[in-house]
PDB file of C-alpha atoms in Angstrom:
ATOM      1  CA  UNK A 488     -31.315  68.425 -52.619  1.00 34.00           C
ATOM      2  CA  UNK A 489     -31.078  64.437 -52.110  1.00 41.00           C
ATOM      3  CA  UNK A 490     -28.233  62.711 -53.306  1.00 46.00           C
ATOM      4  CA  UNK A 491     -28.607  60.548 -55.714  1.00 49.00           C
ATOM      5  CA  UNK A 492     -26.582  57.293 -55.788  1.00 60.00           C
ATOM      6  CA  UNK A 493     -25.401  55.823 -58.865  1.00 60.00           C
ATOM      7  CA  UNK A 494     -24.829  52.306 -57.287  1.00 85.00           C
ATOM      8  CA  UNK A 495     -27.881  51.933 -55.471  1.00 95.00           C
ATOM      9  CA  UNK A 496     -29.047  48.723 -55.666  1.00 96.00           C
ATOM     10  CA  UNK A 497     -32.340  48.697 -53.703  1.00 97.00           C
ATOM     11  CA  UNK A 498     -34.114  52.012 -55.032  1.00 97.00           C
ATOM     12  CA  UNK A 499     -36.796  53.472 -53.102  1.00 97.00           C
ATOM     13  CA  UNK A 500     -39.053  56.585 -52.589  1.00 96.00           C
ATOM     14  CA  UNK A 501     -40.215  56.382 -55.544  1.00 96.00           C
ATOM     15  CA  UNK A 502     -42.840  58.443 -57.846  1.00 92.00           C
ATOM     16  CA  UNK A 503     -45.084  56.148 -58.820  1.00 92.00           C
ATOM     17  CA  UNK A 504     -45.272  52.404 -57.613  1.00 89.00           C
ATOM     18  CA  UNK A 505     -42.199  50.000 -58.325  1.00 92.00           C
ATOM     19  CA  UNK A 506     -42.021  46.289 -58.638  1.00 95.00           C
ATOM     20  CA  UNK A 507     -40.922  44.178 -55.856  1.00 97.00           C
ATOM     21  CA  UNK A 508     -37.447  43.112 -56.002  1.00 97.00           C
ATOM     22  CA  UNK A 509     -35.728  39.779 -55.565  1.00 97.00           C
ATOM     23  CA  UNK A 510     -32.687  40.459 -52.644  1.00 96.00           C
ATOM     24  CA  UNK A 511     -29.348  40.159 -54.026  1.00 92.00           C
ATOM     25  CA  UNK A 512     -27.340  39.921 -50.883  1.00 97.00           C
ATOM     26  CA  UNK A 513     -27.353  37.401 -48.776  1.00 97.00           C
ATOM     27  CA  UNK A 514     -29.184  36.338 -45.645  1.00 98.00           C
ATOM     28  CA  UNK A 515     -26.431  34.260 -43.325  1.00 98.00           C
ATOM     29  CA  UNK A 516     -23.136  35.601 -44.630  1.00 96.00           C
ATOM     30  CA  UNK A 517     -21.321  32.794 -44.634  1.00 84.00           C
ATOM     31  CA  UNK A 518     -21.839  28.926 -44.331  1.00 85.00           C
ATOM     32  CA  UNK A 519     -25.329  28.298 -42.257  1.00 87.00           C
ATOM     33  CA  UNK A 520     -24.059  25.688 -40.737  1.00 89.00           C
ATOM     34  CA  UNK A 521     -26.440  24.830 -38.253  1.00 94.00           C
ATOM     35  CA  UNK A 522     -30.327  24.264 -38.073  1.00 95.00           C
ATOM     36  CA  UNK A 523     -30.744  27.547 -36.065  1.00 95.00           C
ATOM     37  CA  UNK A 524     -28.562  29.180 -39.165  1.00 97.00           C
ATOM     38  CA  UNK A 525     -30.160  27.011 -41.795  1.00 96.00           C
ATOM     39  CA  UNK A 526     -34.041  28.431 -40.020  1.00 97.00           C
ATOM     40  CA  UNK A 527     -32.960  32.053 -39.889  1.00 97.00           C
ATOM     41  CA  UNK A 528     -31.595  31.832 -43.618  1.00 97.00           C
ATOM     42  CA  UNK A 529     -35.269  30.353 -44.617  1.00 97.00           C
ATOM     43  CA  UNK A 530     -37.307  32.523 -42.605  1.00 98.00           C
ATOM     44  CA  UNK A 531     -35.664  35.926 -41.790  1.00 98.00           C
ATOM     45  CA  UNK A 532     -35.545  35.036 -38.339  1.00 98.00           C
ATOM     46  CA  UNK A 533     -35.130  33.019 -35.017  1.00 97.00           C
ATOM     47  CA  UNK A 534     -36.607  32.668 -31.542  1.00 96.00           C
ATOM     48  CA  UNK A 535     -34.320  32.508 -28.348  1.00 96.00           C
ATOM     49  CA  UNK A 536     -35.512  31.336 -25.028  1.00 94.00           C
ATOM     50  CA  UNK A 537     -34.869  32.870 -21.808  1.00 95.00           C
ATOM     51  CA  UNK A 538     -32.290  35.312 -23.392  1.00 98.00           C
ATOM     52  CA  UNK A 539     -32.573  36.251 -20.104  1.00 98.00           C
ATOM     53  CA  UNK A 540     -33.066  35.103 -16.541  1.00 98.00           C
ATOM     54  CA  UNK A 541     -36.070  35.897 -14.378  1.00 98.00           C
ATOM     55  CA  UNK A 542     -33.914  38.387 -12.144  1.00 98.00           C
ATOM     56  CA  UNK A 543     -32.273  39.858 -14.908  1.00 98.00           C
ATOM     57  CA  UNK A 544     -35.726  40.549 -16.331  1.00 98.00           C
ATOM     58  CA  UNK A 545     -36.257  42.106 -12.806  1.00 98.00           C
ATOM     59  CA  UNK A 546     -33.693  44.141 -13.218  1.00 98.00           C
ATOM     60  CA  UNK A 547     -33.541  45.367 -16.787  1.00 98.00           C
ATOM     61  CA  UNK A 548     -37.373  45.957 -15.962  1.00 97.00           C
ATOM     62  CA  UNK A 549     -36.575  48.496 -13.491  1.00 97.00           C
ATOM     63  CA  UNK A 550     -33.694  50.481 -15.476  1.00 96.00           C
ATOM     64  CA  UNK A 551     -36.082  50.802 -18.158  1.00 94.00           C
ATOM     65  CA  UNK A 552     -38.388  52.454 -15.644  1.00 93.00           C
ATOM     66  CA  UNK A 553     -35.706  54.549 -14.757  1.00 94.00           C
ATOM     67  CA  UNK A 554     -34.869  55.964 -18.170  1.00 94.00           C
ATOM     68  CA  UNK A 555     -38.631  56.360 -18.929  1.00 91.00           C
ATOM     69  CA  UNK A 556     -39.066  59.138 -15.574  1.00 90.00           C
ATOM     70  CA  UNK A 557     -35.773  60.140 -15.300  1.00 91.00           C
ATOM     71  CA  UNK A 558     -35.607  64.058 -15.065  1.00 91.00           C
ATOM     72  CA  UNK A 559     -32.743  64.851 -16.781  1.00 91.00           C
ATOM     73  CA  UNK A 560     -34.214  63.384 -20.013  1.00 92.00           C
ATOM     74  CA  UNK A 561     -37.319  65.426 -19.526  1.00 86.00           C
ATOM     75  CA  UNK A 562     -37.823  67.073 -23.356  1.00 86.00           C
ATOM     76  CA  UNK A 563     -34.392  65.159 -24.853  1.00 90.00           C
ATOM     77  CA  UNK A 564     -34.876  64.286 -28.311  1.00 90.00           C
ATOM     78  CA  UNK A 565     -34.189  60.859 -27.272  1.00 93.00           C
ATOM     79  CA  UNK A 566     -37.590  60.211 -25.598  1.00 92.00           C
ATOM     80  CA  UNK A 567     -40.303  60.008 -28.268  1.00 87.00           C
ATOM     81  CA  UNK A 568     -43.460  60.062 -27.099  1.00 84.00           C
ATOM     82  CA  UNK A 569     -47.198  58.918 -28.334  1.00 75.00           C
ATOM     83  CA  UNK A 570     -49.328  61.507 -29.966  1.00 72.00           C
ATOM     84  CA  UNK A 571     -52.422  60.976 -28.412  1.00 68.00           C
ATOM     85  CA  UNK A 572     -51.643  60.463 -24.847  1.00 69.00           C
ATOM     86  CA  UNK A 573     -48.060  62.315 -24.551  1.00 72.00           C
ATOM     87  CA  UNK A 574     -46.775  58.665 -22.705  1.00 81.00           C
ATOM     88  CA  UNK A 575     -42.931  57.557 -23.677  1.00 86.00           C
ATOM     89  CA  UNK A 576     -43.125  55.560 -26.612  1.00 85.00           C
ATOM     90  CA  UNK A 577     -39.636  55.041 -26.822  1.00 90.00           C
ATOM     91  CA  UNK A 578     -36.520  56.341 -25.616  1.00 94.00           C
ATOM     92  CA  UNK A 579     -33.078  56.010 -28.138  1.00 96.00           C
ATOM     93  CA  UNK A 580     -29.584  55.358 -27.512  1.00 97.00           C
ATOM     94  CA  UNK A 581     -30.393  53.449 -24.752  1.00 97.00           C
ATOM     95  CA  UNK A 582     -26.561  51.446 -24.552  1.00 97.00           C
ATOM     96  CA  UNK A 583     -25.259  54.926 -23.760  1.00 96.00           C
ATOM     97  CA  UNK A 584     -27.907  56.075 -21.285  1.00 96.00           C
ATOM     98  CA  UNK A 585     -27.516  52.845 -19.654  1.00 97.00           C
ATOM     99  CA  UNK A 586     -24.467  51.105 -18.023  1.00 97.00           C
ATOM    100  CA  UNK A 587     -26.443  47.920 -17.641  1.00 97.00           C
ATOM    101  CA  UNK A 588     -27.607  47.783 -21.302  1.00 98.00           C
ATOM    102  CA  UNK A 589     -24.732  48.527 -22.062  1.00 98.00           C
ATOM    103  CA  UNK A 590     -23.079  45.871 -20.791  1.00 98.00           C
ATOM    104  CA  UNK A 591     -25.954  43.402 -22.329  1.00 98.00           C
ATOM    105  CA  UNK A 592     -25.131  44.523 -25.530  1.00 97.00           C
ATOM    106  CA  UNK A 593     -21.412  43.221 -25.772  1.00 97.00           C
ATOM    107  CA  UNK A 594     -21.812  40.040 -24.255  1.00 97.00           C
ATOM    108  CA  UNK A 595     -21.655  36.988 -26.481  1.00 96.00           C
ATOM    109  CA  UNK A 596     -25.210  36.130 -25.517  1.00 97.00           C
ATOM    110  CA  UNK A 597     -26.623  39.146 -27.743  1.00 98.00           C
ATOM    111  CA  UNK A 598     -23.682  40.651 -29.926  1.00 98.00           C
ATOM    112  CA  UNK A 599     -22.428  36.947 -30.578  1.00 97.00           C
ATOM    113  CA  UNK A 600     -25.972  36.227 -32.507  1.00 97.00           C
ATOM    114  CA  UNK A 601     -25.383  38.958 -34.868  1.00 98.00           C
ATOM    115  CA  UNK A 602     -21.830  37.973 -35.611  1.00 97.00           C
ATOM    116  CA  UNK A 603     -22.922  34.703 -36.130  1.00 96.00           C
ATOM    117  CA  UNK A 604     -25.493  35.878 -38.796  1.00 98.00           C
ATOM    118  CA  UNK A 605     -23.551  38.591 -40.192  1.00 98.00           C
ATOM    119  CA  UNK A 606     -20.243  36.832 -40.647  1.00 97.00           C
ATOM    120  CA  UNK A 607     -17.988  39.849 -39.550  1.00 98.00           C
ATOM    121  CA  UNK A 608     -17.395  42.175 -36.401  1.00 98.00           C
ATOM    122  CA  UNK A 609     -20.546  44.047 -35.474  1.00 98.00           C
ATOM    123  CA  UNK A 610     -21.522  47.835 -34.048  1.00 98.00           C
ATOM    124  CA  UNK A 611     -24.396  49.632 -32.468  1.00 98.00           C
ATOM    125  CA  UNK A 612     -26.508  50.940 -35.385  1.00 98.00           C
ATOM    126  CA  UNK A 613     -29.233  51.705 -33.019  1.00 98.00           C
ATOM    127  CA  UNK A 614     -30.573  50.775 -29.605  1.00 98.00           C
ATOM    128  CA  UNK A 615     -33.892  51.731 -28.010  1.00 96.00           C
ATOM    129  CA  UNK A 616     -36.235  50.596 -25.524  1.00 95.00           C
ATOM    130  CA  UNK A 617     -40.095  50.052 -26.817  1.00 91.00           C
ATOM    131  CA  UNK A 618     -42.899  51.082 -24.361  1.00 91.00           C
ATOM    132  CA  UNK A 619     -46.668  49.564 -25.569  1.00 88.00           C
ATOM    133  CA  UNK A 620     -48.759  50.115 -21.960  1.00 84.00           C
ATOM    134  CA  UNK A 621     -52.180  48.909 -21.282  1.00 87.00           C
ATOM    135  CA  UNK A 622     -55.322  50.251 -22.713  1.00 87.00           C
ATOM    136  CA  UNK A 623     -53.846  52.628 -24.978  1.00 82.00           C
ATOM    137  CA  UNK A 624     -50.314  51.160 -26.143  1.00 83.00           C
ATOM    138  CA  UNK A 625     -50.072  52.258 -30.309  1.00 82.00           C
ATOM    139  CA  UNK A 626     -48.381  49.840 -32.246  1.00 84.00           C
ATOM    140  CA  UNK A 627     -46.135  49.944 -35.505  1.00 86.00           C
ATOM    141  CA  UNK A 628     -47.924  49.403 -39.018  1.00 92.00           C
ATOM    142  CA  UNK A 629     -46.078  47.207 -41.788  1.00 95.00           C
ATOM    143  CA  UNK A 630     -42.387  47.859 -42.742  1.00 95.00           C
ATOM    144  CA  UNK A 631     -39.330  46.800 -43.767  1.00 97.00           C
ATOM    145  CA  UNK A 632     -36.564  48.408 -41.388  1.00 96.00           C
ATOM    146  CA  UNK A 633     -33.709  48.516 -43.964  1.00 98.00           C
ATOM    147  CA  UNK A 634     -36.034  50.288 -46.288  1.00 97.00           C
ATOM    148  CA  UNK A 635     -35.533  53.259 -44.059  1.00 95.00           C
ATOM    149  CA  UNK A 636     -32.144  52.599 -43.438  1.00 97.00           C
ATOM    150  CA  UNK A 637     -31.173  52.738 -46.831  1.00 98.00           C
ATOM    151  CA  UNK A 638     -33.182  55.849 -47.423  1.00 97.00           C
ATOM    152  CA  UNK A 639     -32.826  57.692 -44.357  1.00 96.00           C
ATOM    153  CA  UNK A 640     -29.699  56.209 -42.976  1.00 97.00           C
ATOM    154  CA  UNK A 641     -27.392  55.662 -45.713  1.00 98.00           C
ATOM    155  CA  UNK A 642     -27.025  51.635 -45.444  1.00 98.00           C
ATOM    156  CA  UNK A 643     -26.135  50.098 -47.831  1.00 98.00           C
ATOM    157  CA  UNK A 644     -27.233  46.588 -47.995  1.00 98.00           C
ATOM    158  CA  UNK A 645     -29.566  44.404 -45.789  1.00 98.00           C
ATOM    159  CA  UNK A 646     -26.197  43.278 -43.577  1.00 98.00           C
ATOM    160  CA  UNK A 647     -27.806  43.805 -40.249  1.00 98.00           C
ATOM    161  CA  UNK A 648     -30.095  42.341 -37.825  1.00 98.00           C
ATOM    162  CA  UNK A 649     -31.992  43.269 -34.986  1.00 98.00           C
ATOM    163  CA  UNK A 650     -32.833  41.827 -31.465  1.00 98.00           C
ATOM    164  CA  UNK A 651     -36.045  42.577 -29.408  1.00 97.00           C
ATOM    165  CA  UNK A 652     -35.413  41.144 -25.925  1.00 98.00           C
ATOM    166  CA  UNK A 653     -38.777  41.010 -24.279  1.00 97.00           C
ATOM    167  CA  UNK A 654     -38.939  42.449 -20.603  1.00 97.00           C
ATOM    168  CA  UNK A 655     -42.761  41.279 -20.229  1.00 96.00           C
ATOM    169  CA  UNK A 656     -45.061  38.427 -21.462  1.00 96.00           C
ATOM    170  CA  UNK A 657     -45.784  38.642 -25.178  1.00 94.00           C
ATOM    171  CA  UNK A 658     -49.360  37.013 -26.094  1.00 94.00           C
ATOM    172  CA  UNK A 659     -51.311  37.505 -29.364  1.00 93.00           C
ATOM    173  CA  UNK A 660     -53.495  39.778 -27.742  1.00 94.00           C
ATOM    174  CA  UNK A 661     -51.178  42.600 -26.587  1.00 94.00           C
ATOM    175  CA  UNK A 662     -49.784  43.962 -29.820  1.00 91.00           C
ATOM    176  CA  UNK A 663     -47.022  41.581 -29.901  1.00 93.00           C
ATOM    177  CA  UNK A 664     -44.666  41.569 -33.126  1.00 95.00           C
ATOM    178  CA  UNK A 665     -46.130  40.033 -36.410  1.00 96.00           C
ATOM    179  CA  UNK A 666     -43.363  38.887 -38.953  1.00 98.00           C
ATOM    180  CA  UNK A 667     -44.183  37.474 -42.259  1.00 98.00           C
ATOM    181  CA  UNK A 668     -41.563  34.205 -42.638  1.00 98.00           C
ATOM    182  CA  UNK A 669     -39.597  35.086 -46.079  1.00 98.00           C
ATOM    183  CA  UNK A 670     -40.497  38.318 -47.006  1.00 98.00           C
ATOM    184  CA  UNK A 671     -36.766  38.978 -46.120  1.00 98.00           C
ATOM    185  CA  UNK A 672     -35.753  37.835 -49.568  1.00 98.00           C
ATOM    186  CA  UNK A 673     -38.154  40.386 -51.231  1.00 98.00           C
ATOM    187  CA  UNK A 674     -37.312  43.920 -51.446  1.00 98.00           C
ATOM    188  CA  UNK A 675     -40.210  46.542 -51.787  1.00 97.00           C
ATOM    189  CA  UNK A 676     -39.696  50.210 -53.066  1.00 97.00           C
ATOM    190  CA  UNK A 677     -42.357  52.436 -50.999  1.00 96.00           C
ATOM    191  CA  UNK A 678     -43.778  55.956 -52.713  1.00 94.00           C
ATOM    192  CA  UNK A 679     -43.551  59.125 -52.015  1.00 92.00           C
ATOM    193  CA  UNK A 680     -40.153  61.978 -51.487  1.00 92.00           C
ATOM    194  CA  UNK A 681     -38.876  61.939 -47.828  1.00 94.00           C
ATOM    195  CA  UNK A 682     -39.473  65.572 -45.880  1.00 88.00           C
ATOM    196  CA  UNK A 683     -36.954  67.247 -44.060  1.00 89.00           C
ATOM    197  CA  UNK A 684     -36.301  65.727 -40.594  1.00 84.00           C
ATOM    198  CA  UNK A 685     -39.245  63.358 -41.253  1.00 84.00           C
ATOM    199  CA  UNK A 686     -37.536  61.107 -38.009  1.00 78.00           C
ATOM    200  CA  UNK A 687     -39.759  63.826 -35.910  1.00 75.00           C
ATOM    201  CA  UNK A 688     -42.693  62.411 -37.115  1.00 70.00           C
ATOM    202  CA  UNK A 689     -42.426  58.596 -38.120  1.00 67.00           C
ATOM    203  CA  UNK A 690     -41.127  58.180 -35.181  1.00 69.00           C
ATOM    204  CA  UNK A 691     -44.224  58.783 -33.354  1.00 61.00           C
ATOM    205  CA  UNK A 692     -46.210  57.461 -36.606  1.00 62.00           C
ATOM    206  CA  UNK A 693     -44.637  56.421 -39.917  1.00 71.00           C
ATOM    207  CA  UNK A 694     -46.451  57.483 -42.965  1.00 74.00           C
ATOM    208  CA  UNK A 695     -44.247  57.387 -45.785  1.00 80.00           C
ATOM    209  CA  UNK A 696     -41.662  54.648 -46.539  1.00 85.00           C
ATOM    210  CA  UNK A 697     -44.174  52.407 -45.636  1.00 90.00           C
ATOM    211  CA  UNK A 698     -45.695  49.658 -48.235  1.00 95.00           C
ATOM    212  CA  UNK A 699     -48.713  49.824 -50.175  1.00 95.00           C
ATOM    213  CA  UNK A 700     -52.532  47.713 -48.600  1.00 95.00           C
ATOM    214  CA  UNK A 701     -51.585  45.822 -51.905  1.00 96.00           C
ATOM    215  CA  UNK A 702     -48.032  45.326 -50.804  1.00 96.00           C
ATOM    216  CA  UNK A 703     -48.956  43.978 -47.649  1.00 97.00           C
ATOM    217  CA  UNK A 704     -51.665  41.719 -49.189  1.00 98.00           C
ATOM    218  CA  UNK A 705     -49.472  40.411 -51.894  1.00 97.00           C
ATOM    219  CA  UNK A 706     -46.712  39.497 -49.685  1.00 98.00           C
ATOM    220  CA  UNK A 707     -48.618  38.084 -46.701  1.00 98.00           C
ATOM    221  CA  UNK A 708     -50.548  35.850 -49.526  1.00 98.00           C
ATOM    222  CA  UNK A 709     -47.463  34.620 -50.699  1.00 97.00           C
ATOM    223  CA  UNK A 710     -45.817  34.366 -47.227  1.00 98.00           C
ATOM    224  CA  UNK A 711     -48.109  34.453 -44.759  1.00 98.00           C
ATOM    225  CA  UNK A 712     -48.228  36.026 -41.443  1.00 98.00           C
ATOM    226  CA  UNK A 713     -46.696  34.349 -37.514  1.00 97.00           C
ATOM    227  CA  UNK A 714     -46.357  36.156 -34.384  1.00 96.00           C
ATOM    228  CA  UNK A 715     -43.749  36.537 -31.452  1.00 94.00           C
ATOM    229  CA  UNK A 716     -45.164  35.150 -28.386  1.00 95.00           C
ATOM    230  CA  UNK A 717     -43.123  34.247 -25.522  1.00 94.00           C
ATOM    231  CA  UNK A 718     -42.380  34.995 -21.780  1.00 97.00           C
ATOM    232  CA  UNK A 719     -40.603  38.154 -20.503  1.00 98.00           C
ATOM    233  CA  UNK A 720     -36.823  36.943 -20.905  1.00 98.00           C
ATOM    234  CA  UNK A 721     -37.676  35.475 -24.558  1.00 98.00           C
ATOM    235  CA  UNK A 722     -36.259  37.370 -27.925  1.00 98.00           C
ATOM    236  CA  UNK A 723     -36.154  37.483 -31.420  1.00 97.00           C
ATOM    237  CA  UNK A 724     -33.115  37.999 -33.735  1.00 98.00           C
ATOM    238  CA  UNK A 725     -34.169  39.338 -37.174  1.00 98.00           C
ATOM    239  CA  UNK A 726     -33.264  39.937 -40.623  1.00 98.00           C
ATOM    240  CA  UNK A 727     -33.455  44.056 -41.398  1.00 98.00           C
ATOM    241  CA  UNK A 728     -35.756  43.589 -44.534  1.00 98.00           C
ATOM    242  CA  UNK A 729     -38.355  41.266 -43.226  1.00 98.00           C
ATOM    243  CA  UNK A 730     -41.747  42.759 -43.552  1.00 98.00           C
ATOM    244  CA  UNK A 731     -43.059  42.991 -39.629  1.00 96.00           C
ATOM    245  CA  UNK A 732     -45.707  45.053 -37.594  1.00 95.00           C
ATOM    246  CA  UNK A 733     -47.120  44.968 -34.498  1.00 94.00           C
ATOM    247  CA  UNK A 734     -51.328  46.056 -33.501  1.00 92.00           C
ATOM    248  CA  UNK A 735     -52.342  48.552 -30.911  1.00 92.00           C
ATOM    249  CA  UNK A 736     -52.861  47.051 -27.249  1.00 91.00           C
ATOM    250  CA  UNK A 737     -56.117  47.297 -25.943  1.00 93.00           C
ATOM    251  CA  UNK A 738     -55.620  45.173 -22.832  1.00 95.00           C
ATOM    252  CA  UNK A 739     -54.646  46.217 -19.439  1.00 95.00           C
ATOM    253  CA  UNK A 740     -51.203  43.561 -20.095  1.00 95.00           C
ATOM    254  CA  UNK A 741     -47.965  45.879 -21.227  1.00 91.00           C
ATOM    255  CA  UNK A 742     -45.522  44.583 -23.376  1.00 91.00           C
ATOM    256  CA  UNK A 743     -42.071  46.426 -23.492  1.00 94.00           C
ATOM    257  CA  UNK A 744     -39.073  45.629 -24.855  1.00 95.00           C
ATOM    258  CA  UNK A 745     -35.035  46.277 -25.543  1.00 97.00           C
ATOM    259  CA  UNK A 746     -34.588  46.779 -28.987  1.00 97.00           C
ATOM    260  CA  UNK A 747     -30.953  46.121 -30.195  1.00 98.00           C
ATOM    261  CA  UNK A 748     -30.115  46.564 -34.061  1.00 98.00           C
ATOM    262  CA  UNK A 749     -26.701  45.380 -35.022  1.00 98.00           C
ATOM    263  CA  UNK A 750     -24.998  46.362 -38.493  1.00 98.00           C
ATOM    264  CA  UNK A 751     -22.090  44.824 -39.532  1.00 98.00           C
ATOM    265  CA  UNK A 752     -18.470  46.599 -39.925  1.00 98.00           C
ATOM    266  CA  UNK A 753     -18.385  46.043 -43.826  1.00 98.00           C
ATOM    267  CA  UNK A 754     -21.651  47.463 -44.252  1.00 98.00           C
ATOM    268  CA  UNK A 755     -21.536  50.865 -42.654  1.00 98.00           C
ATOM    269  CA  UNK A 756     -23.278  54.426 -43.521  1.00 98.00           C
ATOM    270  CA  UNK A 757     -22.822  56.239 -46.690  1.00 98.00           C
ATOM    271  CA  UNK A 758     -25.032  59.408 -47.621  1.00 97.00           C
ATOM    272  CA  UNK A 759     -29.179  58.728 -47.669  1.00 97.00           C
ATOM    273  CA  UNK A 760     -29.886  56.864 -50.714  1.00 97.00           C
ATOM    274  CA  UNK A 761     -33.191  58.912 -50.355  1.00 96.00           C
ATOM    275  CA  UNK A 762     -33.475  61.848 -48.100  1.00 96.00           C
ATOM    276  CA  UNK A 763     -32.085  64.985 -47.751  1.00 95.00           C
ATOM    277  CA  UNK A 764     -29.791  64.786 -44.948  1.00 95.00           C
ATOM    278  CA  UNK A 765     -28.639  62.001 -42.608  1.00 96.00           C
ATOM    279  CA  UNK A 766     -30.880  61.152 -39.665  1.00 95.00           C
ATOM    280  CA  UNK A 767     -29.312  62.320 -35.877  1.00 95.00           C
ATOM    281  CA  UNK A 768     -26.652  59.781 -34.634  1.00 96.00           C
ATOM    282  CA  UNK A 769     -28.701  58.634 -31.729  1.00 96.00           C
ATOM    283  CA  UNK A 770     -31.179  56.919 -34.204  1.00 96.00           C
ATOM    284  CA  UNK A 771     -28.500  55.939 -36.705  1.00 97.00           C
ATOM    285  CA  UNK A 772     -25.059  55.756 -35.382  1.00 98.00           C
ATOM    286  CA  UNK A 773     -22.241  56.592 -37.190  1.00 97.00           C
ATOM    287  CA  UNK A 774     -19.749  55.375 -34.772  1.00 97.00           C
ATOM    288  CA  UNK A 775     -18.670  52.298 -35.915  1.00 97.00           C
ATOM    289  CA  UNK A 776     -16.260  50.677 -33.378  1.00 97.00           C
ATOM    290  CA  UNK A 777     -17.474  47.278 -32.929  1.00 98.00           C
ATOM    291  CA  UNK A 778     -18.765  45.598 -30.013  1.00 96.00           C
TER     292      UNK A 778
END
């Protein structure tokens, strides 16, 4: 039986379609006192520029290659793979698996953007590396992360943030992330009851807990759609409830990525607002020592 939360503020999973919903919390939690702050508090997010150096691309490059043939992750839940072509899609947990991520993680360069954003000390809510090869590289349909954080996870408000580093060039034509600038401040409630360990699917392909074609069209009309391009070294930091996607990639150029999501220390995991049972800890931790 799901739990059901008397102070949820952001219901979703609903029976029948609900209205969109104006966010009550805020964006920057505390004074944005800076352009970069003032942009992110607008949009939903912010662009950083050689995040990392050309060697340390090099290198993070060929850990990532590491984890994704490494034998003694052969069948862990961890590695997700794609449905069609039984390639890694992702692999989670990825500060633990590696020493060298996680080192990135707590430097001041990645965990000191969150902080900054989310006015308090931060944790690990989930890390994962994104795979999207050449040819045949699947990409993510529209969604808003914290929806399925607060349903699946137990978060409760939009008080985190995540951080794709890019480890290869990101053009429009390789299935590079789509944000639409705004749609942060608008919460929408997606249809449909959430199945017993549904992780084991939507993490391969997400079905439900995803927003409506007249969702989408409603908010990209009223917001409008921009991409992530940039080369390998080049991230962006952004808001949990921003409505973002990303196309399949068709050409022979890979794009992969680390994908850092930070949740603040005030804001950590109750029960699901919306699911049966909490999702495993290596998608949604529940350690919450900061970093």
């Amino acid at each position: 039986m799901t739990l059901v939360h008397t102070d949820d503020r952001y219901p979703t999973r609903l029976a029948t379609p609900g209205r969109h919903q104006d966010r009550t919390d805020p964006t920057v939690w505390g004074a944005a006192d800076s352009e970069e702050l003032a942009s992110f508090d607008a949009n939903g997010f912010g662009m950083v520029e050689q995040l990392l150096t050309p060697t340390e691309v090099d290198e993070f490059s060929a850990e990532i290659d590491r984890l994704a043939s490494a034998p003694e992750l052969h069948g862990d839940d961890r590695v997700i793979v794609e449905k069609s072509s039984n390639r890694v899609r992702s692999v989670f947990e990825v500060h633990r698996l590696s020493a060298a991520i996680s080192d990135l993680v707590r430097e001041s360069r990645v965990a000191g953007l969150a902080r900054q954003v989310l006015g308090s000390e931060v944790y690990i809510h989930q890390s994962r590396v994104n795979y999207m090869p050449g040819f045949r590289g699947t990409g993510f349909y529209w969604h808003s992360d914290f929806e399925t954080w607060h349903a699946e996870d137990g978060m409760p408000a939009p008080r985190a943030v995540s951080l794709s580093i890019a480890l290869t060039n990101n053009y429009p034509i390789n299935g590079s992330l789509m944000v639409m600038p705004g749609s942060h401040r608008t919460f929408v409630p997606c249809i449909g009851s959430t199945p017993a360990e549904h992780y084991r699917e939507s993490l391969q392909e997400q079905e439900i807990g995803v927003p409506t074609h007249a969702d989408i069209a409603a908010l990209a009309d009223r917001y409008g759609i921009t991409q992530f391009t940039g080369p390998a070294g080049s991230a962006l930091l952004f808001d949990s409830n921003i409505m973002h996607g990303s196309s399949n990639n068709i050409t022979p150029f890979p794009r992969s990525n680390i994908f850092l999501v930070f949740n603040s220390v005030e804001n950590t995991l109750v029960e699901p607002f919306a699911a049966p049972a909490p999702r495993p800890t290596y998608i949604a931790s529940r350690d919450f020592t900061p970093v």
